[in-house]
Amino acid sequence: MIRSITKQKSFEEISGMLEQASRVFIFGCGTCTTMARTGGLPEVIRMADKLKDAKKTITGWMMLPVACDELTGEALEENRDAIMSAETLLVMTCAFGVQTIAMHLDKPVIPALDTLFIGKEKAPGLFDEICIQCGACVLAYTGGICPVAGCHKGLLNGPCGGTNKGKCEIGSDKDCVWSLIYNKLEKLGRLDLMRVYHPPKNYHVEPQPGKIIIPFDARSEEDGTKL
Amino acid sequence: MARSFRDILNSGKFVVTGEIGPPKGTNIDRMLRHIDLLKDKVDALNVTDHQSSVMRFPSIGGALAIVERGGEAILQMTCRDRNRLALQAELLFAYTRGIKNVLCLTGDAVVVGDHKTAKGVFDLDSSQLLRMVRLLESGKDMGGNDLDGAVDFCAGAIVTPEADPPGPQLIKFGKKIDAGAEFFQTQAIYDLDNFRRFMELAKKFKVPVLAGIVLLTSAPMARFMNKNVPGIFVPQPLIDELASAPKGEALKKGVEIAGRMIREIKQEKLCDGVHIMAIGKEETVPDILKAAGMP
């Protein structure tokens, strides 16, 4: 399952953003930030305690099951009074959750987390970025391992000169994705795929901000299947 | 008229290139002194492009200074700081100002340099940049438009003979040749046995290779490179040799080692020439050449 990987901002930065607010309501999320231990129940309680120590009034806090989900609107209703009596909402979800809450409520929202990447938990506590939604998938040529997300420079035609014993020049804790791709293709007997030249990438397959409108019955029109 | 670098590469002569590192700031006196010292002693001079992602006076500025002073410049161009519009524009400009050689590199990551929070561009990679040079030569730009006046460059690239593992690097090497690389300068080499093995593979491609010679200035510097610079391997006997030099004479020993390596490469015809990188110690290059038996 894809996850939104986050990291908590420093308390100093959070305090700075909350400078004008004396009454604060806190949101956590039961999905990605619980898994990443950045906005789960223990983190929300710890944050509430720290803010109380910093002389803030906490009007309440709640854990949204999936902050980015549309059901968040209904969940907010359950705590309407406590939420509305706060001046500012401190949101310990990823940026999707922050924006979902902001859509539903006309209250200043303060993100307590930075959203780093969309990734996968490969092992307990180990999160890897695996797709940056570039709009031009090359996985057919790379053994199912993405160089656009996995290479620091997003290189399409093989490693740079900074590759070192299978690691990346920016840090020995990061794999050189082109070593992983090479090993996988070698195992598959398809190193020929790595010799394929990829022309410069189209960075505007879907120009930012992305927006797609899919006609309601597009699928049945295209292939004649009735849903 | 003096022979072009392309002609020299194809003449069978043992080619020697050097390297100029532009300053951090507007005081270019030292860079100009190095250009004047080296321009007639080597076949061409590279100018580095914010080497190691450290912001400096631009490579095109250094390359122009070389041309203005009667030397042959190799403009290093990385994909780190410019998108495809800026890269093309800079090549058009370079061509109109007498710069005839370009070395196409991907570029180091921004985070290893001194502006760690800057955006790394990498719109193109080195093999795409090489193909772009060839496209501009055909009179077209990357948008498919006709150019009013094309370019003509001797375009080269780099390769790391000590890359570990070697497989992915060799595939990239082949892609750069397919993309039109006319010569290669290598990352620093110190172990000639390893380099011999690399050249056995590389010779099949019949593209001139200039072995990278980075001046060793001390035993700690050699150890530092082994630990921190990808694709560099200084064998222990060389480190011991540097360490054995009397106090204050390690640099002299480094010059001697560099000269000896060049002499061996030339005598054995291991490759087509050398690219001498005396990072920060450019004034020693004439001594290195003397030690190599090349007046």
Short mmCIF file of C-alpha atoms in Angstrom, two decimals:
data_model
loop_
_atom_site.label_atom_id
_atom_site.label_comp_id
_atom_site.label_asym_id
_atom_site.label_seq_id
_atom_site.Cartn_x
_atom_site.Cartn_y
_atom_site.Cartn_z
CA MET A 1 0.00 0.00 0.00
CA ILE A 2 1.33 3.44 -0.82
CA ARG A 3 1.92 5.69 2.14
CA SER A 4 2.52 9.35 2.71
CA ILE A 5 5.84 9.56 4.55
CA THR A 6 6.20 12.46 6.95
CA LYS A 7 8.58 13.94 9.47
CA GLN A 8 7.68 16.16 12.39
CA LYS A 9 8.69 19.80 12.17
CA SER A 10 10.84 21.11 15.03
CA PHE A 11 8.86 22.22 18.07
CA GLU A 12 10.49 25.62 17.63
CA GLU A 13 8.99 26.00 14.14
CA ILE A 14 5.59 24.75 15.32
CA SER A 15 5.65 27.19 18.26
CA GLY A 16 6.54 30.01 15.87
CA MET A 17 3.54 29.26 13.66
CA LEU A 18 1.31 29.09 16.75
CA GLU A 19 2.58 32.36 18.19
CA GLN A 20 -0.71 34.25 17.61
CA ALA A 21 -2.90 31.41 18.90
CA SER A 22 -3.73 30.72 22.53
CA ARG A 23 -6.46 28.11 21.89
CA VAL A 24 -5.47 25.11 19.77
CA PHE A 25 -7.23 21.93 18.57
CA ILE A 26 -4.98 19.03 17.45
CA PHE A 27 -5.63 16.41 14.77
CA GLY A 28 -3.82 13.12 14.31
CA CYS A 29 -4.32 10.48 11.62
CA GLY A 30 -4.80 6.75 12.12
CA THR A 31 -3.19 5.76 8.85
CA CYS A 32 0.14 6.92 7.41
CA THR A 33 1.30 9.20 10.23
CA THR A 34 0.45 6.54 12.82
CA MET A 35 2.64 4.10 10.90
CA ALA A 36 5.44 6.68 10.53
CA ARG A 37 5.06 7.61 14.25
CA THR A 38 4.71 11.28 13.41
CA GLY A 39 1.01 11.89 14.02
CA GLY A 40 -0.36 8.81 15.75
CA LEU A 41 -2.05 8.74 19.16
CA PRO A 42 1.15 8.86 21.27
CA GLU A 43 2.53 11.77 19.22
CA VAL A 44 -0.71 13.72 19.48
CA ILE A 45 -0.82 13.29 23.27
CA ARG A 46 2.83 14.29 23.59
CA MET A 47 2.21 17.39 21.45
CA ALA A 48 -0.81 18.36 23.56
CA ASP A 49 1.30 18.10 26.73
CA LYS A 50 4.13 20.15 25.26
CA LEU A 51 1.76 22.88 24.12
CA LYS A 52 0.09 22.96 27.54
CA ASP A 53 3.57 23.44 29.04
CA ALA A 54 3.99 26.30 26.57
CA LYS A 55 0.85 27.91 28.06
CA LYS A 56 -1.50 27.06 25.20
CA THR A 57 -5.07 25.99 25.84
CA ILE A 58 -5.87 22.72 24.09
CA THR A 59 -9.60 22.80 23.33
CA GLY A 60 -9.43 19.15 22.31
CA TRP A 61 -7.81 16.65 19.99
CA MET A 62 -8.99 13.81 17.79
CA MET A 63 -7.65 10.98 15.69
CA LEU A 64 -9.07 10.98 12.17
CA PRO A 65 -9.16 7.39 10.84
CA VAL A 66 -7.96 8.42 7.35
CA ALA A 67 -7.47 12.18 7.30
CA CYS A 68 -7.35 12.46 3.50
CA ASP A 69 -10.63 10.55 3.08
CA GLU A 70 -13.92 12.28 2.30
CA LEU A 71 -15.40 10.83 5.52
CA THR A 72 -13.20 13.32 7.39
CA GLY A 73 -15.99 15.87 6.85
CA GLU A 74 -18.37 13.76 8.95
CA ALA A 75 -15.71 13.02 11.56
CA LEU A 76 -15.13 16.75 12.05
CA GLU A 77 -18.84 17.24 12.85
CA GLU A 78 -18.52 14.95 15.89
CA ASN A 79 -16.10 17.39 17.55
CA ARG A 80 -17.54 20.57 16.14
CA ASP A 81 -17.78 22.49 19.43
CA ALA A 82 -14.23 21.83 20.61
CA ILE A 83 -12.88 22.53 17.11
CA MET A 84 -14.80 25.78 16.69
CA SER A 85 -13.75 27.08 20.09
CA ALA A 86 -10.08 26.91 19.04
CA GLU A 87 -8.41 29.77 17.16
CA THR A 88 -6.04 27.52 15.28
CA LEU A 89 -5.94 23.89 14.18
CA LEU A 90 -2.66 22.02 14.54
CA VAL A 91 -2.68 19.13 12.09
CA MET A 92 -0.42 16.12 12.58
CA THR A 93 -1.35 14.44 9.30
CA CYS A 94 0.36 14.58 5.93
CA ALA A 95 -0.32 17.54 3.62
CA PHE A 96 -3.29 15.68 2.07
CA GLY A 97 -4.97 15.62 5.47
CA VAL A 98 -4.11 19.26 6.20
CA GLN A 99 -5.71 20.32 2.92
CA THR A 100 -8.76 18.11 3.46
CA ILE A 101 -9.37 19.69 6.87
CA ALA A 102 -8.83 23.18 5.42
CA MET A 103 -11.46 22.44 2.75
CA HIS A 104 -14.04 21.61 5.40
CA LEU A 105 -13.34 24.32 8.00
CA ASP A 106 -12.75 28.06 7.82
CA LYS A 107 -10.08 28.05 10.50
CA PRO A 108 -6.34 28.63 10.19
CA VAL A 109 -4.56 25.26 9.78
CA ILE A 110 -0.97 24.74 10.89
CA PRO A 111 0.89 21.66 9.63
CA ALA A 112 2.94 20.02 12.37
CA LEU A 113 4.58 17.69 9.85
CA ASP A 114 6.51 17.95 6.60
CA THR A 115 5.41 15.50 3.90
CA LEU A 116 8.58 13.97 2.45
CA PHE A 117 7.49 11.50 -0.18
CA ILE A 118 4.99 8.91 -1.23
CA GLY A 119 6.57 5.61 -0.38
CA LYS A 120 6.38 2.13 0.94
CA GLU A 121 7.33 0.54 4.25
CA LYS A 122 9.80 -2.10 3.04
CA ALA A 123 10.61 -3.39 6.51
CA PRO A 124 9.38 -2.25 9.94
CA GLY A 125 10.44 1.39 10.23
CA LEU A 126 12.12 1.50 6.79
CA PHE A 127 10.42 3.72 4.23
CA ASP A 128 11.52 3.99 0.61
CA GLU A 129 10.34 6.38 -2.09
CA ILE A 130 9.20 4.23 -4.99
CA CYS A 131 7.18 6.43 -7.36
CA ILE A 132 7.02 10.17 -7.98
CA GLN A 133 4.03 9.97 -10.33
CA CYS A 134 6.06 11.33 -13.26
CA GLY A 135 3.50 10.41 -15.90
CA ALA A 136 5.93 8.53 -18.18
CA CYS A 137 6.53 5.06 -16.77
CA VAL A 138 9.81 3.34 -17.72
CA LEU A 139 9.47 0.28 -15.46
CA ALA A 140 9.31 -2.02 -18.50
CA TYR A 141 12.98 -1.26 -19.17
CA THR A 142 14.28 -1.32 -15.63
CA GLY A 143 13.24 -4.64 -14.14
CA GLY A 144 10.32 -3.03 -12.31
CA ILE A 145 12.61 -0.75 -10.28
CA CYS A 146 12.08 2.99 -10.79
CA PRO A 147 15.12 5.14 -11.61
CA VAL A 148 13.03 8.32 -11.71
CA ALA A 149 12.20 7.95 -8.01
CA GLY A 150 15.19 5.83 -7.01
CA CYS A 151 18.04 7.85 -8.55
CA HIS A 152 18.85 11.15 -6.83
CA LYS A 153 19.17 12.77 -10.27
CA GLY A 154 16.33 10.80 -11.86
CA LEU A 155 18.70 9.56 -14.57
CA LEU A 156 17.15 7.46 -17.33
CA ASN A 157 20.22 6.14 -19.13
CA GLY A 158 22.32 4.50 -16.43
CA PRO A 159 24.35 5.55 -13.40
CA CYS A 160 26.37 8.73 -13.02
CA GLY A 161 30.03 8.70 -12.02
CA GLY A 162 29.09 9.08 -8.38
CA THR A 163 27.94 5.48 -8.00
CA ASN A 164 30.14 3.78 -5.42
CA LYS A 165 30.08 0.10 -4.45
CA GLY A 166 26.37 -0.01 -5.18
CA LYS A 167 25.64 3.14 -3.17
CA CYS A 168 24.75 6.72 -4.12
CA GLU A 169 27.16 9.67 -4.03
CA ILE A 170 24.82 11.58 -1.71
CA GLY A 171 25.09 9.01 1.06
CA SER A 172 26.17 5.44 1.63
CA ASP A 173 22.79 4.74 3.28
CA LYS A 174 21.11 5.08 -0.12
CA ASP A 175 21.40 2.41 -2.81
CA CYS A 176 22.49 3.33 -6.32
CA VAL A 177 19.27 2.38 -8.07
CA TRP A 178 21.18 1.66 -11.28
CA SER A 179 23.13 -1.06 -9.47
CA LEU A 180 19.83 -2.57 -8.31
CA ILE A 181 18.42 -2.32 -11.84
CA TYR A 182 21.56 -3.84 -13.36
CA ASN A 183 21.47 -6.77 -10.92
CA LYS A 184 17.78 -7.39 -11.54
CA LEU A 185 18.09 -7.24 -15.33
CA GLU A 186 21.13 -9.51 -15.19
CA LYS A 187 19.09 -12.01 -13.19
CA LEU A 188 16.31 -11.78 -15.78
CA GLY A 189 18.81 -12.19 -18.63
CA ARG A 190 17.67 -8.85 -20.02
CA LEU A 191 20.69 -6.52 -19.74
CA ASP A 192 19.85 -5.55 -23.33
CA LEU A 193 17.04 -3.43 -21.85
CA MET A 194 19.58 -1.27 -20.02
CA ARG A 195 21.27 -0.47 -23.35
CA VAL A 196 18.08 1.12 -24.69
CA TYR A 197 18.54 4.88 -25.06
CA HIS A 198 15.86 7.00 -23.40
CA PRO A 199 15.38 10.47 -24.92
CA PRO A 200 14.93 13.52 -22.69
CA LYS A 201 11.89 13.17 -20.51
CA ASN A 202 8.63 15.04 -20.97
CA TYR A 203 8.21 16.80 -17.64
CA HIS A 204 4.72 17.95 -18.56
CA VAL A 205 2.79 14.79 -19.37
CA GLU A 206 0.21 16.29 -17.03
CA PRO A 207 1.33 19.86 -16.34
CA GLN A 208 1.33 20.77 -12.67
CA PRO A 209 -1.20 21.27 -11.09
CA GLY A 210 -2.48 17.88 -12.18
CA LYS A 211 -6.13 17.74 -13.10
CA ILE A 212 -7.90 14.92 -14.90
CA ILE A 213 -11.58 14.75 -15.71
CA ILE A 214 -12.77 11.24 -16.50
CA PRO A 215 -16.23 11.07 -18.12
CA PHE A 216 -18.51 9.00 -15.93
CA ASP A 217 -19.14 6.32 -18.57
CA ALA A 218 -15.76 6.47 -20.33
CA ARG A 219 -15.01 2.81 -19.80
CA SER A 220 -18.22 1.47 -21.27
CA GLU A 221 -17.93 3.77 -24.28
CA GLU A 222 -14.38 2.70 -25.08
CA ASP A 223 -14.63 -1.06 -24.99
CA GLY A 224 -18.35 -1.59 -25.14
CA THR A 225 -18.43 -3.17 -21.69
CA LYS A 226 -21.45 -2.31 -19.62
CA LEU A 227 -20.61 -1.72 -15.98
CA MET B 1 46.42 28.05 -38.31
CA ALA B 2 46.96 25.78 -35.35
CA ARG B 3 45.46 22.31 -35.58
CA SER B 4 42.12 21.80 -33.90
CA PHE B 5 41.82 19.53 -30.87
CA ARG B 6 39.78 17.11 -33.00
CA ASP B 7 42.62 16.91 -35.53
CA ILE B 8 45.14 16.33 -32.75
CA LEU B 9 42.96 13.55 -31.28
CA ASN B 10 42.93 11.81 -34.64
CA SER B 11 46.62 12.42 -35.44
CA GLY B 12 47.99 9.53 -33.41
CA LYS B 13 49.97 11.94 -31.21
CA PHE B 14 50.01 11.25 -27.44
CA VAL B 15 47.46 13.84 -26.34
CA VAL B 16 47.84 15.89 -23.15
CA THR B 17 45.06 17.97 -21.70
CA GLY B 18 45.08 20.01 -18.52
CA GLU B 19 42.47 21.60 -16.33
CA ILE B 20 41.66 25.06 -15.03
CA GLY B 21 39.50 25.60 -11.96
CA PRO B 22 37.81 29.02 -11.98
CA PRO B 23 37.95 31.11 -8.80
CA LYS B 24 35.26 31.74 -6.23
CA GLY B 25 34.92 35.44 -6.85
CA THR B 26 35.88 38.02 -9.41
CA ASN B 27 39.63 37.94 -8.88
CA ILE B 28 40.65 35.96 -11.95
CA ASP B 29 44.37 36.82 -11.85
CA ARG B 30 45.43 33.39 -10.66
CA MET B 31 43.25 31.61 -13.24
CA LEU B 32 44.74 33.76 -16.03
CA ARG B 33 48.26 33.01 -14.76
CA HIS B 34 47.50 29.29 -14.91
CA ILE B 35 46.08 29.63 -18.43
CA ASP B 36 49.19 31.50 -19.60
CA LEU B 37 51.46 28.96 -17.94
CA LEU B 38 49.75 25.92 -19.46
CA LYS B 39 48.12 26.90 -22.75
CA ASP B 40 51.17 26.15 -24.90
CA LYS B 41 52.28 23.11 -22.89
CA VAL B 42 49.13 21.05 -23.40
CA ASP B 43 46.86 20.33 -26.36
CA ALA B 44 43.75 21.73 -24.66
CA LEU B 45 42.60 22.98 -21.29
CA ASN B 46 39.34 21.92 -19.61
CA VAL B 47 37.49 24.41 -17.48
CA THR B 48 35.48 22.89 -14.66
CA ASP B 49 31.80 23.73 -14.21
CA HIS B 50 31.16 24.41 -10.49
CA GLN B 51 33.27 21.36 -9.67
CA SER B 52 31.87 19.24 -6.82
CA SER B 53 28.79 21.51 -6.91
CA VAL B 54 30.74 24.38 -5.39
CA MET B 55 29.61 27.73 -6.87
CA ARG B 56 32.38 29.48 -8.79
CA PHE B 57 33.12 31.74 -11.75
CA PRO B 58 31.49 29.97 -14.70
CA SER B 59 33.22 27.46 -16.96
CA ILE B 60 32.24 29.45 -20.04
CA GLY B 61 34.03 32.49 -18.60
CA GLY B 62 37.19 30.46 -18.12
CA ALA B 63 36.88 28.90 -21.57
CA LEU B 64 36.52 32.34 -23.17
CA ALA B 65 39.63 33.54 -21.36
CA ILE B 66 41.56 30.57 -22.78
CA VAL B 67 40.40 31.30 -26.33
CA GLU B 68 41.15 35.02 -25.98
CA ARG B 69 44.69 34.15 -24.87
CA GLY B 70 45.26 31.87 -27.83
CA GLY B 71 44.67 28.51 -26.17
CA GLU B 72 42.38 25.60 -26.98
CA ALA B 73 39.48 25.29 -24.52
CA ILE B 74 37.37 22.31 -23.55
CA LEU B 75 34.17 23.67 -22.04
CA GLN B 76 32.89 21.40 -19.30
CA MET B 77 29.12 21.40 -19.19
CA THR B 78 27.08 19.65 -16.56
CA CYS B 79 23.33 19.09 -16.51
CA ARG B 80 23.10 20.03 -12.84
CA ASP B 81 22.33 23.74 -13.13
CA ARG B 82 20.66 24.30 -16.51
CA ASN B 83 17.62 22.91 -18.25
CA ARG B 84 17.64 22.06 -21.95
CA LEU B 85 16.90 25.65 -23.01
CA ALA B 86 19.83 27.07 -21.06
CA LEU B 87 22.22 24.31 -22.18
CA GLN B 88 21.39 24.86 -25.84
CA ALA B 89 21.68 28.64 -25.52
CA GLU B 90 25.07 28.37 -23.85
CA LEU B 91 26.36 26.11 -26.62
CA LEU B 92 25.18 28.58 -29.29
CA PHE B 93 27.03 31.35 -27.45
CA ALA B 94 30.16 29.25 -26.92
CA TYR B 95 30.35 28.39 -30.61
CA THR B 96 30.14 32.04 -31.67
CA ARG B 97 33.05 32.85 -29.36
CA GLY B 98 35.50 30.29 -30.69
CA ILE B 99 34.98 27.50 -28.17
CA LYS B 100 35.15 24.32 -30.24
CA ASN B 101 35.25 21.54 -27.67
CA VAL B 102 32.75 20.52 -25.05
CA LEU B 103 32.88 17.85 -22.35
CA CYS B 104 29.39 16.58 -21.54
CA LEU B 105 28.80 15.54 -17.94
CA THR B 106 25.79 14.75 -15.80
CA GLY B 107 27.26 16.71 -12.88
CA ASP B 108 27.61 16.07 -9.18
CA ALA B 109 24.62 16.16 -6.87
CA VAL B 110 23.87 19.60 -5.45
CA VAL B 111 23.87 18.20 -1.91
CA VAL B 112 27.61 17.38 -2.02
CA GLY B 113 28.49 21.04 -2.69
CA ASP B 114 28.28 24.38 -0.91
CA HIS B 115 24.70 25.32 -1.84
CA LYS B 116 23.08 22.23 -0.40
CA THR B 117 19.47 23.42 -0.53
CA ALA B 118 19.53 24.49 -4.21
CA LYS B 119 17.41 22.72 -6.80
CA GLY B 120 19.34 20.24 -8.90
CA VAL B 121 18.10 20.47 -12.49
CA PHE B 122 19.15 17.26 -14.32
CA ASP B 123 16.63 17.91 -17.10
CA LEU B 124 19.07 15.95 -19.31
CA ASP B 125 21.78 13.39 -18.56
CA SER B 126 25.24 13.19 -20.12
CA SER B 127 24.22 10.89 -23.00
CA GLN B 128 21.20 13.08 -23.81
CA LEU B 129 23.44 16.18 -23.72
CA LEU B 130 25.83 14.55 -26.22
CA ARG B 131 22.93 13.83 -28.55
CA MET B 132 21.73 17.39 -28.14
CA VAL B 133 25.13 18.67 -29.35
CA ARG B 134 24.79 16.52 -32.45
CA LEU B 135 21.25 17.77 -33.00
CA LEU B 136 22.37 21.42 -32.80
CA GLU B 137 25.05 20.55 -35.35
CA SER B 138 22.35 19.33 -37.72
CA GLY B 139 20.75 22.77 -37.57
CA LYS B 140 17.81 21.87 -35.33
CA ASP B 141 17.03 22.58 -31.70
CA MET B 142 15.39 20.20 -29.23
CA GLY B 143 12.02 21.75 -29.90
CA GLY B 144 12.29 20.65 -33.54
CA ASN B 145 12.86 24.18 -34.84
CA ASP B 146 15.39 25.25 -37.47
CA LEU B 147 18.43 27.16 -36.23
CA ASP B 148 19.68 30.24 -38.04
CA GLY B 149 23.28 29.06 -37.90
CA ALA B 150 24.33 25.70 -36.45
CA VAL B 151 27.23 24.72 -34.18
CA ASP B 152 30.18 22.39 -34.62
CA PHE B 153 31.80 20.87 -31.54
CA CYS B 154 34.31 18.17 -30.73
CA ALA B 155 32.24 16.58 -27.97
CA GLY B 156 33.67 14.33 -25.30
CA ALA B 157 32.56 12.59 -22.15
CA ILE B 158 33.98 10.95 -19.05
CA VAL B 159 34.27 7.39 -17.83
CA THR B 160 35.32 5.88 -14.50
CA PRO B 161 37.64 2.91 -15.11
CA GLU B 162 37.62 1.97 -11.40
CA ALA B 163 33.83 2.03 -11.12
CA ASP B 164 32.60 -0.56 -8.67
CA PRO B 165 30.69 -2.50 -9.93
CA PRO B 166 31.97 -2.06 -13.51
CA GLY B 167 28.94 -3.45 -15.39
CA PRO B 168 26.53 -0.49 -15.20
CA GLN B 169 29.36 1.96 -15.98
CA LEU B 170 30.36 0.06 -19.12
CA ILE B 171 26.79 0.14 -20.42
CA LYS B 172 26.72 3.91 -19.88
CA PHE B 173 30.11 4.18 -21.63
CA GLY B 174 28.60 2.42 -24.66
CA LYS B 175 25.58 4.74 -24.61
CA LYS B 176 27.85 7.80 -24.62
CA ILE B 177 29.72 6.44 -27.64
CA ASP B 178 26.43 5.75 -29.43
CA ALA B 179 25.43 9.32 -28.57
CA GLY B 180 28.46 10.65 -30.42
CA ALA B 181 31.26 11.04 -27.86
CA GLU B 182 34.49 11.64 -29.80
CA PHE B 183 36.86 11.29 -26.86
CA PHE B 184 36.87 10.27 -23.21
CA GLN B 185 38.71 11.69 -20.25
CA THR B 186 38.75 9.28 -17.33
CA GLN B 187 38.28 9.73 -13.62
CA ALA B 188 41.64 9.53 -11.83
CA ILE B 189 43.49 6.25 -12.27
CA TYR B 190 46.38 5.06 -10.10
CA ASP B 191 46.45 1.30 -10.56
CA LEU B 192 47.82 0.64 -14.02
CA ASP B 193 46.92 -3.07 -13.89
CA ASN B 194 43.27 -2.16 -13.38
CA PHE B 195 43.54 0.46 -16.10
CA ARG B 196 45.08 -2.06 -18.52
CA ARG B 197 42.10 -4.34 -17.97
CA PHE B 198 39.71 -1.45 -18.57
CA MET B 199 41.49 -0.47 -21.78
CA GLU B 200 41.22 -4.02 -23.11
CA LEU B 201 37.44 -3.50 -23.03
CA ALA B 202 37.52 0.16 -24.09
CA LYS B 203 39.84 -0.28 -27.08
CA LYS B 204 37.13 -2.19 -28.94
CA PHE B 205 35.14 1.04 -29.21
CA LYS B 206 37.99 2.84 -31.04
CA VAL B 207 37.32 6.17 -29.32
CA PRO B 208 40.35 8.07 -27.96
CA VAL B 209 40.73 7.70 -24.19
CA LEU B 210 42.79 10.15 -22.11
CA ALA B 211 43.74 8.69 -18.74
CA GLY B 212 42.92 10.93 -15.79
CA ILE B 213 45.97 11.87 -13.73
CA VAL B 214 45.10 13.59 -10.47
CA LEU B 215 48.16 14.94 -8.68
CA LEU B 216 48.60 13.37 -5.24
CA THR B 217 49.75 16.04 -2.80
CA SER B 218 50.19 13.99 0.37
CA ALA B 219 49.48 10.60 1.93
CA PRO B 220 46.48 11.95 3.90
CA MET B 221 45.04 13.41 0.67
CA ALA B 222 45.37 10.01 -1.01
CA ARG B 223 43.68 8.29 1.93
CA PHE B 224 40.92 10.91 1.90
CA MET B 225 40.24 10.27 -1.79
CA ASN B 226 40.13 6.51 -1.26
CA LYS B 227 37.56 7.00 1.45
CA ASN B 228 35.44 9.77 -0.05
CA VAL B 229 35.71 10.01 -3.82
CA PRO B 230 33.69 7.43 -5.78
CA GLY B 231 35.65 5.56 -8.43
CA ILE B 232 39.10 6.47 -7.10
CA PHE B 233 41.48 3.84 -5.82
CA VAL B 234 45.01 4.78 -4.74
CA PRO B 235 46.98 1.57 -4.11
CA GLN B 236 48.77 1.27 -0.76
CA PRO B 237 52.34 1.27 -2.24
CA LEU B 238 51.69 4.76 -3.67
CA ILE B 239 50.41 5.99 -0.31
CA ASP B 240 53.53 4.52 1.36
CA GLU B 241 55.72 6.23 -1.22
CA LEU B 242 54.10 9.60 -0.45
CA ALA B 243 54.42 8.99 3.29
CA SER B 244 58.13 8.17 2.88
CA ALA B 245 58.89 11.60 1.42
CA PRO B 246 60.90 13.91 3.72
CA LYS B 247 58.86 16.56 5.56
CA GLY B 248 57.63 19.24 3.15
CA GLU B 249 58.43 17.18 0.07
CA ALA B 250 55.26 15.13 -0.36
CA LEU B 251 54.10 17.36 -3.21
CA LYS B 252 57.43 16.84 -4.99
CA LYS B 253 56.89 13.10 -4.59
CA GLY B 254 53.37 13.46 -5.99
CA VAL B 255 54.74 15.26 -9.03
CA GLU B 256 57.27 12.44 -9.48
CA ILE B 257 54.52 9.77 -9.23
CA ALA B 258 52.29 11.59 -11.74
CA GLY B 259 55.20 12.00 -14.16
CA ARG B 260 56.15 8.35 -13.82
CA MET B 261 52.58 7.21 -14.50
CA ILE B 262 52.33 9.37 -17.62
CA ARG B 263 55.66 8.02 -18.86
CA GLU B 264 54.53 4.43 -18.36
CA ILE B 265 51.17 5.02 -20.04
CA LYS B 266 52.89 6.67 -23.00
CA GLN B 267 55.66 4.08 -23.36
CA GLU B 268 53.23 1.20 -23.16
CA LYS B 269 50.73 2.97 -25.44
CA LEU B 270 48.04 2.03 -22.93
CA CYS B 271 45.71 4.72 -24.26
CA ASP B 272 45.70 7.83 -26.43
CA GLY B 273 46.87 10.40 -23.92
CA VAL B 274 46.42 11.83 -20.46
CA HIS B 275 44.26 14.44 -18.79
CA ILE B 276 46.20 16.07 -15.95
CA MET B 277 44.18 17.42 -13.03
CA ALA B 278 46.44 19.26 -10.60
CA ILE B 279 43.50 20.55 -8.58
CA GLY B 280 44.71 23.80 -6.97
CA LYS B 281 48.37 23.11 -7.83
CA GLU B 282 48.29 23.99 -11.53
CA GLU B 283 51.74 25.57 -11.33
CA THR B 284 53.23 22.06 -10.91
CA VAL B 285 52.00 20.83 -14.32
CA PRO B 286 55.18 21.82 -16.20
CA ASP B 287 57.17 19.82 -13.59
CA ILE B 288 54.85 16.83 -14.04
CA LEU B 289 55.42 16.95 -17.79
CA LYS B 290 59.18 17.24 -17.25
CA ALA B 291 59.08 14.24 -14.92
CA ALA B 292 57.19 12.39 -17.64
CA GLY B 293 59.98 13.16 -20.10
CA MET B 294 57.77 15.47 -22.10
CA PRO B 295 59.42 18.87 -22.60
#
